[in-house]
Short mmCIF file of C-alpha atoms and ligand atoms in Angstrom, two decimals:
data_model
loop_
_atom_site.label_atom_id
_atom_site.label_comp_id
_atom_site.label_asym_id
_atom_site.label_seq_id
_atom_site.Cartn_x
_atom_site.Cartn_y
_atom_site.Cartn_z
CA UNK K 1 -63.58 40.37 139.78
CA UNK K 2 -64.66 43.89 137.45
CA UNK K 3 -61.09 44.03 136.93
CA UNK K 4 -59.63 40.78 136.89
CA UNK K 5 -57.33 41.51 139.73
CA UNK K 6 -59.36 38.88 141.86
CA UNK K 7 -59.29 36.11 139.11
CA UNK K 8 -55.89 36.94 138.07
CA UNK K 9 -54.50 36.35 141.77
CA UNK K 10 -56.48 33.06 141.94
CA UNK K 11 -55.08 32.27 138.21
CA UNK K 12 -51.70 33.02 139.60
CA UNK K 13 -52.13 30.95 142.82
CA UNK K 14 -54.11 28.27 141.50
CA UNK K 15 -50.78 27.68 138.81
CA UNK K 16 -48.23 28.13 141.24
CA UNK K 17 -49.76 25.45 143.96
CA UNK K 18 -50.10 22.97 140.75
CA UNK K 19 -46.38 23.27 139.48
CA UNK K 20 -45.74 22.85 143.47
CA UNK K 21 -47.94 19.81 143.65
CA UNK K 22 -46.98 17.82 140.16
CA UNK K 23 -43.17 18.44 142.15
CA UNK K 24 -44.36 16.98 144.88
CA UNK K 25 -45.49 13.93 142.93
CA UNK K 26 -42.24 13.16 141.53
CA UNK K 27 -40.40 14.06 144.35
CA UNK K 28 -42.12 12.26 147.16
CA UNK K 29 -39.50 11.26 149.70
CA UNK K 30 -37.48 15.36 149.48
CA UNK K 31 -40.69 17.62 149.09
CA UNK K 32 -43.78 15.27 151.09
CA UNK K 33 -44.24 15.04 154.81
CA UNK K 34 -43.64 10.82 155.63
CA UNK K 35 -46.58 10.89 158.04
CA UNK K 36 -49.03 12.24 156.03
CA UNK K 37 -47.81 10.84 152.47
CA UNK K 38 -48.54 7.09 154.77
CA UNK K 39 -52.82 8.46 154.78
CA UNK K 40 -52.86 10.02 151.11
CA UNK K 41 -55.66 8.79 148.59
CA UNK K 42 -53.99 9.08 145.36
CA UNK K 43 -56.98 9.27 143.42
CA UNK K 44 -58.53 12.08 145.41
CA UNK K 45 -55.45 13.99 145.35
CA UNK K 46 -55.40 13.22 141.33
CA UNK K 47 -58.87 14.57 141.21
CA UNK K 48 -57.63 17.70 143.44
CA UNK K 49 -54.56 18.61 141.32
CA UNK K 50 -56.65 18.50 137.90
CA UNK K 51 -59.02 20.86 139.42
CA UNK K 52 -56.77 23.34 139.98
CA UNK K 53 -55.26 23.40 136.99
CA UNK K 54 -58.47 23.30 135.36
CA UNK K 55 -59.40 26.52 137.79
CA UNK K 56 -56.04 28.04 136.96
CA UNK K 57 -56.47 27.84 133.07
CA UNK K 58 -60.01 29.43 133.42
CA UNK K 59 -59.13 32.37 135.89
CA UNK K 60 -56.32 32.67 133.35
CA UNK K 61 -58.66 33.16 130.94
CA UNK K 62 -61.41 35.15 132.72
CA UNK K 63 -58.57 37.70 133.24
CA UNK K 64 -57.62 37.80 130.12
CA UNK K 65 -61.26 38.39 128.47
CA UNK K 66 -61.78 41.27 131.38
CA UNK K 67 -58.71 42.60 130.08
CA UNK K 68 -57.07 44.84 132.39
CA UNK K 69 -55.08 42.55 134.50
CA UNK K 70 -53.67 40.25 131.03
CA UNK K 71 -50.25 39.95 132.96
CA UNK K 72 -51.69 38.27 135.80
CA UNK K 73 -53.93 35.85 133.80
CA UNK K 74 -50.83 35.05 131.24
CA UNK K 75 -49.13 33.95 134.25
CA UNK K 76 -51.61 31.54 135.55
CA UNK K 77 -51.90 30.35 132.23
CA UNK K 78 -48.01 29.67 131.71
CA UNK K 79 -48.19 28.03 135.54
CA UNK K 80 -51.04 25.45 134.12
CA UNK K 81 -49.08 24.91 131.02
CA UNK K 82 -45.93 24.30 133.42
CA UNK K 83 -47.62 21.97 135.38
CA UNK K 84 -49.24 20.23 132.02
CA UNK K 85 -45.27 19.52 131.05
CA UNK K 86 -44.54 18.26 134.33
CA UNK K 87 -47.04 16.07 134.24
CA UNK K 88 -50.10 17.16 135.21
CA UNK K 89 -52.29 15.03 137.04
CA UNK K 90 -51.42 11.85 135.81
CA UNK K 91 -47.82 12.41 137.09
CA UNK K 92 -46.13 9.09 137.77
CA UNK K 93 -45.06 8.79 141.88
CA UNK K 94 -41.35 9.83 141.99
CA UNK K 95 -38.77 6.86 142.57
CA UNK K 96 -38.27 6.71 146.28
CA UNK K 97 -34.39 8.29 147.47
CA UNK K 98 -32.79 7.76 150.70
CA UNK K 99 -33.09 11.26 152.30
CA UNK K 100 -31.66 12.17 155.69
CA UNK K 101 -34.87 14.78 155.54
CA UNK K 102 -37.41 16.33 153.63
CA UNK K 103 -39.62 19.76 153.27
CA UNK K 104 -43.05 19.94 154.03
CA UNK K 105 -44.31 21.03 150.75
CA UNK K 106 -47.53 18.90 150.25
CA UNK K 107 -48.90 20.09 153.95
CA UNK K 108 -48.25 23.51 152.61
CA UNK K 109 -50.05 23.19 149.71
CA UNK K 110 -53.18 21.29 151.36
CA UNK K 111 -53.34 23.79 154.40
CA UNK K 112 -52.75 26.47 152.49
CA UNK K 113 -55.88 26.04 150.29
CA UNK K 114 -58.07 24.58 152.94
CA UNK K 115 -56.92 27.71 155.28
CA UNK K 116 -57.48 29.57 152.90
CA UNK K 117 -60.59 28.58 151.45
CA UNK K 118 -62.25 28.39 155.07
CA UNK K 119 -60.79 31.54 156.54
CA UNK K 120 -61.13 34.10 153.89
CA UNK K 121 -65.15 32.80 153.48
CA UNK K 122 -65.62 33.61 157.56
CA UNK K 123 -63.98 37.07 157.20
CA UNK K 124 -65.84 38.07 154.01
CA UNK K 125 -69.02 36.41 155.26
CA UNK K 126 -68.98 38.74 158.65
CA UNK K 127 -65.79 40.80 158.72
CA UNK K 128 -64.69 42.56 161.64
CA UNK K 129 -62.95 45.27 159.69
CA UNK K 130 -64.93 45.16 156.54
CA UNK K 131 -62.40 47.76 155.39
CA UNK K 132 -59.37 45.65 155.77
CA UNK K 133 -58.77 44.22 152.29
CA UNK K 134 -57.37 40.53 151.49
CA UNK K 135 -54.24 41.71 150.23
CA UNK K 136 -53.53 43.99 153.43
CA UNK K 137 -50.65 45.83 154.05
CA UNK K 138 -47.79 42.98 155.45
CA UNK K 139 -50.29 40.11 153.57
CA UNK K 140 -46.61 38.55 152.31
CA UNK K 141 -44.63 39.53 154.85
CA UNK K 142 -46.86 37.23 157.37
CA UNK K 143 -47.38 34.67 154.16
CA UNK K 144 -43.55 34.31 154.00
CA UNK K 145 -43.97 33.21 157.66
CA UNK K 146 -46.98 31.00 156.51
CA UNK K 147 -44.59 29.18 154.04
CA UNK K 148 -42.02 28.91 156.02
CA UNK K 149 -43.20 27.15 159.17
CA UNK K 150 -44.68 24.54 156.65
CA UNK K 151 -41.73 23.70 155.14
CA UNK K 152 -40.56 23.47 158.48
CA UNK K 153 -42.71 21.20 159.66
CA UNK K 154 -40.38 18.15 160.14
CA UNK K 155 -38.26 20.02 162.78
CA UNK K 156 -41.44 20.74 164.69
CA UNK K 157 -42.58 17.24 164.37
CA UNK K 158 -39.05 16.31 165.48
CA UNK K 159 -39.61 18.13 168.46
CA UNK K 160 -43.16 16.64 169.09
CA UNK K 161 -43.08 13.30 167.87
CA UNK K 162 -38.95 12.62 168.85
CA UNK K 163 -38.11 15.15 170.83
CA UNK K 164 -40.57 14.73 173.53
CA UNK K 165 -40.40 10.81 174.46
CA UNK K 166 -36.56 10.51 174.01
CA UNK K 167 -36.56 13.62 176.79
CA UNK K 168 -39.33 12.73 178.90
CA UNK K 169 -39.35 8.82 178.93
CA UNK K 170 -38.56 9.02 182.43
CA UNK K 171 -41.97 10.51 183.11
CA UNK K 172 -43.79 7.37 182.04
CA UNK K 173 -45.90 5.41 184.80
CA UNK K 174 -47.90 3.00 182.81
CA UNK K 175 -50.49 2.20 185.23
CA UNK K 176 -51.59 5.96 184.79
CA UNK K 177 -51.29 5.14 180.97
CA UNK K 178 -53.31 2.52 180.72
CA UNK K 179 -56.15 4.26 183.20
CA UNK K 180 -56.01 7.14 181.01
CA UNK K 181 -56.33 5.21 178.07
CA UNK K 182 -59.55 3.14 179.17
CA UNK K 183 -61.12 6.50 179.61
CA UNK K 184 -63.88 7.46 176.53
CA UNK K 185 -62.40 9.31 173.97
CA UNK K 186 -64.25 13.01 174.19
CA UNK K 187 -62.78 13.11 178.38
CA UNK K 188 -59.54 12.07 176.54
CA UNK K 189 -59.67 15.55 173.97
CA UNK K 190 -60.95 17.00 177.03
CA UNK K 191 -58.26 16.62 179.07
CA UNK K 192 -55.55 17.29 176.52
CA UNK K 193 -57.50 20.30 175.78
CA UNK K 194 -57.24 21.46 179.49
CA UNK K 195 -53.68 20.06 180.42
CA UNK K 196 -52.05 21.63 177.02
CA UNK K 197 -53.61 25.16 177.72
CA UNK K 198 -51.85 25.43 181.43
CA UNK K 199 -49.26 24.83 179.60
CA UNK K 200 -49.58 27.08 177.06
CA UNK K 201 -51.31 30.32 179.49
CA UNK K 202 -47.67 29.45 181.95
CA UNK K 203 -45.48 29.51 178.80
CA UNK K 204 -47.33 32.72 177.15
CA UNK K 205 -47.49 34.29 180.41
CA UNK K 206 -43.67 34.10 180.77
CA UNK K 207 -42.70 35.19 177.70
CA UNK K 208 -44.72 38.47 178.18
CA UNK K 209 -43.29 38.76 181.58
CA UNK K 210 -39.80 38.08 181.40
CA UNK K 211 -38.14 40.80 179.48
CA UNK K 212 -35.73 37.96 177.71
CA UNK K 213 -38.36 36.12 176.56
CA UNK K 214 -40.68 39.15 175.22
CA UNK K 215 -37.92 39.93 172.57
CA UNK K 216 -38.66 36.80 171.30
CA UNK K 217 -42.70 36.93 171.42
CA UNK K 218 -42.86 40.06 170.95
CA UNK K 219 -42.25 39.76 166.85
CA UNK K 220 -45.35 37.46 166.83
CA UNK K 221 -47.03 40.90 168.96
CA UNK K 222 -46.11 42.97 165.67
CA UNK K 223 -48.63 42.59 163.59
CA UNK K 224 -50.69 45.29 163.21
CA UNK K 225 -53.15 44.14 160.97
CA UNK K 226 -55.19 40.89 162.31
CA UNK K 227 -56.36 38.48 159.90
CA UNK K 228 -55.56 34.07 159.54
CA UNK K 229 -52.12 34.98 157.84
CA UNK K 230 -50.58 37.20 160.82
CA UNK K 231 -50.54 34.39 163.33
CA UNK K 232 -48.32 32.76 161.45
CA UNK K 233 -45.67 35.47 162.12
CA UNK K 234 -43.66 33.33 164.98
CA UNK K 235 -40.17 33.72 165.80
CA UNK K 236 -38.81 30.27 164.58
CA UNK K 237 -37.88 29.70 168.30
CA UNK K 238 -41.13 30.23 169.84
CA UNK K 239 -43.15 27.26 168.32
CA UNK K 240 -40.16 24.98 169.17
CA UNK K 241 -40.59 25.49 172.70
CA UNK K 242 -44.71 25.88 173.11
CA UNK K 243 -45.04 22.55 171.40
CA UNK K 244 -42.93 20.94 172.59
CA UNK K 245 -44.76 21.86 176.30
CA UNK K 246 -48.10 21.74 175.07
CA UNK K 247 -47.41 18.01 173.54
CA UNK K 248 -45.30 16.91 177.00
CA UNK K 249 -48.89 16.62 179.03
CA UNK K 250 -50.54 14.23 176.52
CA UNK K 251 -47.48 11.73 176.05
CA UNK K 252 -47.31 12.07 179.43
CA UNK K 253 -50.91 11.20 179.81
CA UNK K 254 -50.52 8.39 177.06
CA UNK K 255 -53.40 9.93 175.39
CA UNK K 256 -54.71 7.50 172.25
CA UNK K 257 -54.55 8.16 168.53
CA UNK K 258 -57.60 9.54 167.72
CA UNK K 259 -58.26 12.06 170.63
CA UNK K 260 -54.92 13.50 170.07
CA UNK K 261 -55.66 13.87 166.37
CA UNK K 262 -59.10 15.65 167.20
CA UNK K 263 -56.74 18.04 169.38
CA UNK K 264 -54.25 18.76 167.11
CA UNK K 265 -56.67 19.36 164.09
CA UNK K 266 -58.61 21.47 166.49
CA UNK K 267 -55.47 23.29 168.15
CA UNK K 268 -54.56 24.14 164.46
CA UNK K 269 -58.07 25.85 163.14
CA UNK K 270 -58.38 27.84 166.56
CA UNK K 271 -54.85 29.17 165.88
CA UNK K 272 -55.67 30.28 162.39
CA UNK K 273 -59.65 31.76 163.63
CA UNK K 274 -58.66 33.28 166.80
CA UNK K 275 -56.46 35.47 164.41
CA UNK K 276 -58.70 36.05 161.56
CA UNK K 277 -60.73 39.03 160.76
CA UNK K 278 -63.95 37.40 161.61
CA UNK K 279 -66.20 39.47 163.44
CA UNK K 280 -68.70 36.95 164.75
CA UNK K 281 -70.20 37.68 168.21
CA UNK K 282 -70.36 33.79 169.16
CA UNK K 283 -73.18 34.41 171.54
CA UNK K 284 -72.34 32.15 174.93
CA UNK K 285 -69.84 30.16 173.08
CA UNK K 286 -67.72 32.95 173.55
CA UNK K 287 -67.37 32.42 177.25
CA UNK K 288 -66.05 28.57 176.31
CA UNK K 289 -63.84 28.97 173.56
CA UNK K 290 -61.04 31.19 172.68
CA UNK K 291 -62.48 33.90 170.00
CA UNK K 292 -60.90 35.87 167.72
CA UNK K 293 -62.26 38.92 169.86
CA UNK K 294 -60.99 37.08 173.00
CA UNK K 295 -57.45 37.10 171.20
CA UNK K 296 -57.75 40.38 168.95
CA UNK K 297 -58.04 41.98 172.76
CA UNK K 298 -54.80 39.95 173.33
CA UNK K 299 -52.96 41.44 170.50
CA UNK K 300 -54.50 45.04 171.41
CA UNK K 301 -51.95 47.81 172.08
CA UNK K 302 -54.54 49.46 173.41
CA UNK K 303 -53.64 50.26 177.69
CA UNK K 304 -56.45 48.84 178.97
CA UNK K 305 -55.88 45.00 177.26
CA UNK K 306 -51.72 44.88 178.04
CA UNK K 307 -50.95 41.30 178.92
CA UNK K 308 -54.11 39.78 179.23
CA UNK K 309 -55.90 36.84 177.67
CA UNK K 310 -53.10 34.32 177.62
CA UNK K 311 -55.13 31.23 177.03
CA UNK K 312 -55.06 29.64 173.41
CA UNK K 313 -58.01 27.37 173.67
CA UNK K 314 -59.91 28.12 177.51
CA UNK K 315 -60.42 31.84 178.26
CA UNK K 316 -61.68 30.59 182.02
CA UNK K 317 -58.27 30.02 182.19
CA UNK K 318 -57.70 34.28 182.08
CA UNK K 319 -61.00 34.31 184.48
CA UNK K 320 -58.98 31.96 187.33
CA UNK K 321 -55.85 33.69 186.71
CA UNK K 322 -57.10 37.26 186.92
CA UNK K 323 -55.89 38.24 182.98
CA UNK K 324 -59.34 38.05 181.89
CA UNK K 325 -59.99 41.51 179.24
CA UNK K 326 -62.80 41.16 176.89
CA UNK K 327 -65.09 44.42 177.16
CA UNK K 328 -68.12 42.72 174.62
CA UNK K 329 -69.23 45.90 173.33
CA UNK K 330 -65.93 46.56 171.52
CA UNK K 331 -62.48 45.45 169.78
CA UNK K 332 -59.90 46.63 169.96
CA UNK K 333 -58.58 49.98 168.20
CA UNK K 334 -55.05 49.62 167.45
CA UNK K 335 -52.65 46.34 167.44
CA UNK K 336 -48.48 45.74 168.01
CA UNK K 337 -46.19 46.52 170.11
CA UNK K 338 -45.81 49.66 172.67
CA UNK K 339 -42.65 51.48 172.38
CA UNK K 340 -39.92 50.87 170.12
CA UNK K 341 -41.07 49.11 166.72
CA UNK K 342 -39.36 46.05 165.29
CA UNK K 343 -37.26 45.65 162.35
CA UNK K 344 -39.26 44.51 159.26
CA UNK K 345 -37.96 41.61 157.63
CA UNK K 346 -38.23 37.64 158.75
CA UNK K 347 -34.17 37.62 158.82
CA UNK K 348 -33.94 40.70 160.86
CA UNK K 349 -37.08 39.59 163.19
CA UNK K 350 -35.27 36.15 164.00
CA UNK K 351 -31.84 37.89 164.84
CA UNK K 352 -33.76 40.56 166.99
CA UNK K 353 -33.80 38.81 170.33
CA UNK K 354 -30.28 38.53 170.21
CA UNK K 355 -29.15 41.99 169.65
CA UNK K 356 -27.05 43.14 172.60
CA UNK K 357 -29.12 46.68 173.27
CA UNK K 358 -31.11 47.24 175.91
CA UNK K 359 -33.68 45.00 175.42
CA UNK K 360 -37.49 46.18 174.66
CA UNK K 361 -39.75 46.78 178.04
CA UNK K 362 -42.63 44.64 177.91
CA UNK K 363 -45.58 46.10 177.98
CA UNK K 364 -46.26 47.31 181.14
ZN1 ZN S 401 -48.75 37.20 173.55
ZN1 ZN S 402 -51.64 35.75 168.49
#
């Protein structure tokens, strides 16, 4: 903040995200995700948008007066003023198109600031690398894979939402439905919880195991630097498939609304913690829950932690499998892949499983 570097990023981010979000507004039916633009409070949202403009303008400004960062904070500035033409907060809604699809802008913008809000508090609050900066080496590499897989989000709800039932309907036996569905609502999120992490620890497992598969995990295994950005670095395939079997228990199951809600909002935060540089010891929590040491160890290059701790939400799932690895006097001292590095780049990371060379070992 001495310098203005910190304000002028936020100036600059703040900005951007409000041009994004006026677009948004008269866009609706290209740029909003249909599911969630059905719960909005318009009002609220209002109130959100004119905030961060009203941030924006005075990070802007705070840059400016600190002075060596004026760049940055004439940016932001120009960003608020964008946004101001636009519209600004009182934007009308857009008129309403007939679009074959649309881009998940809005959940990017909302997850991106509560994600970021909440995450970068818990690593600065009790860092596990309290030498790893914000703005780490790869930070935009891994937030190009953050924006992206936002964006994408209507192919992934495709597969979940579409995908799923049309392929599975067969599976349906609505007396088990209906039991299921009588049950209370925490053994519901209980059992989803359970049911979608044997199939995620059997999906994981495979792709470290099967040399095929690896080439495709193994650019989410790349990162070198753990914080809530890198586990968004997915090859675009890999998603596709482990929600597609992680959602195929609870429709299945018939699972109701709400419970499958709690899971998915749950699912979501332990993806983005499990990663993050948060150095919290959890006390006996830790033997319930995923962790990020639990999956730091996971990501470790170090010998000792190859292929282990598979589980995304359960680690007794490692304990009953025998891939159990958490020494709790330690992390982990190095991260990414053994042997041959991959290419940097999103484009060349998605075209690297299908390079006809002798494929990477996995780890061994
Ligand atoms: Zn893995
Ligand atoms: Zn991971």
């Amino acid at each position: 903040m001495g310098e203005g570097r910190i304000s002028g990023y936020l100036s600059v981010a703040l900005g951007t995200l409000s041009v994004l979000a006026v677009l948004c507004f008269l866009f609706p039916d290209v740029l909003t995700t249909p599911s969630l633009r059905a719960s909005y409070d318009l009002p609220l949202l209002r109130r959100l948008l004119a905030g961060g403009m009203i941030f924006s303008a005075a990070f802007g400004l705070l840059t400016f007066i600190l002075g060596r960062q004026r760049r940055l904070g004439a940016l932001g500035i120009l960003l608020t003023l964008v946004a101001t033409y636009l519209g600004g907060s009182s934007v009308p809604v857009g008129p309403r198109y007939d679009t074959p699809g649309f881009i998940g802008l809005d959940w990017f913008i909302l997850d991106l600031l509560a994600s970021a809000a909440t995450y970068t508090a818990l690593e600065k609050i009790v860092p596990h690398r309290r030498d790893q900066p914000i703005l780490r080496p790869d930070f935009w590499h891994d937030g190009r894979y953050f924006i992206f897989n936002h964006l994408a989000i209507g192919i992934f709800l495709f597969v979940s939402v579409k995908l799923v039932p049309s392929l599975f309907s067969w599976s349906v036996n609505t007396d088990l439905q209906s039991w299921f569905r009588s049950l209370p609502g925490v053994m519901q999120f209980l059992a989803i919880l359970v049911t979608a992490d044997l199939m995620e620890y059997a999906i994981h497992r495979a792709m470290h195991e099967v040399p095929a598969l690896w080439r495709f995990h193994a650019v989410h295994h790349s990162v070198e630097r753990m914080d809530w950005v890198a586990g968004s670095r997915l090859h675009f395939l890999e998603p596709l498939v482990t929600r597609m079997a992680v959602m195929l228990p609870a429709f299945v199951l018939g699972a109701s609304d709400t419970p499958l809600l709690c899971y998915i909002v749950w699912a979501g935060f332990q993806a983005g913690l499990v990663h993050s540089n948060f150095g919290l010891n959890f006390g006996p929590l830790k033997y319930l829950i995923a962790t990020p040491q639990f999956h730091h160890w996971h990501h470790a290059s170090d010998r000792e932690a190859i292929d282990t701790n598979y589980a995304a939400h359960l680690p007794v799932l490692d304990r009953l499998f025998g891939t159990y690895h958490m020494p709790l006097d330690r992390w982990p001292k190095h991260y990414g892949v053994v042997g041959d590095p991959l290419p940097k780049g999103m484009l060349r990371q998605f075209f690297y499983p299908f390079q006809r060379k002798d494929p990477t070992p996995p780890p061994v």
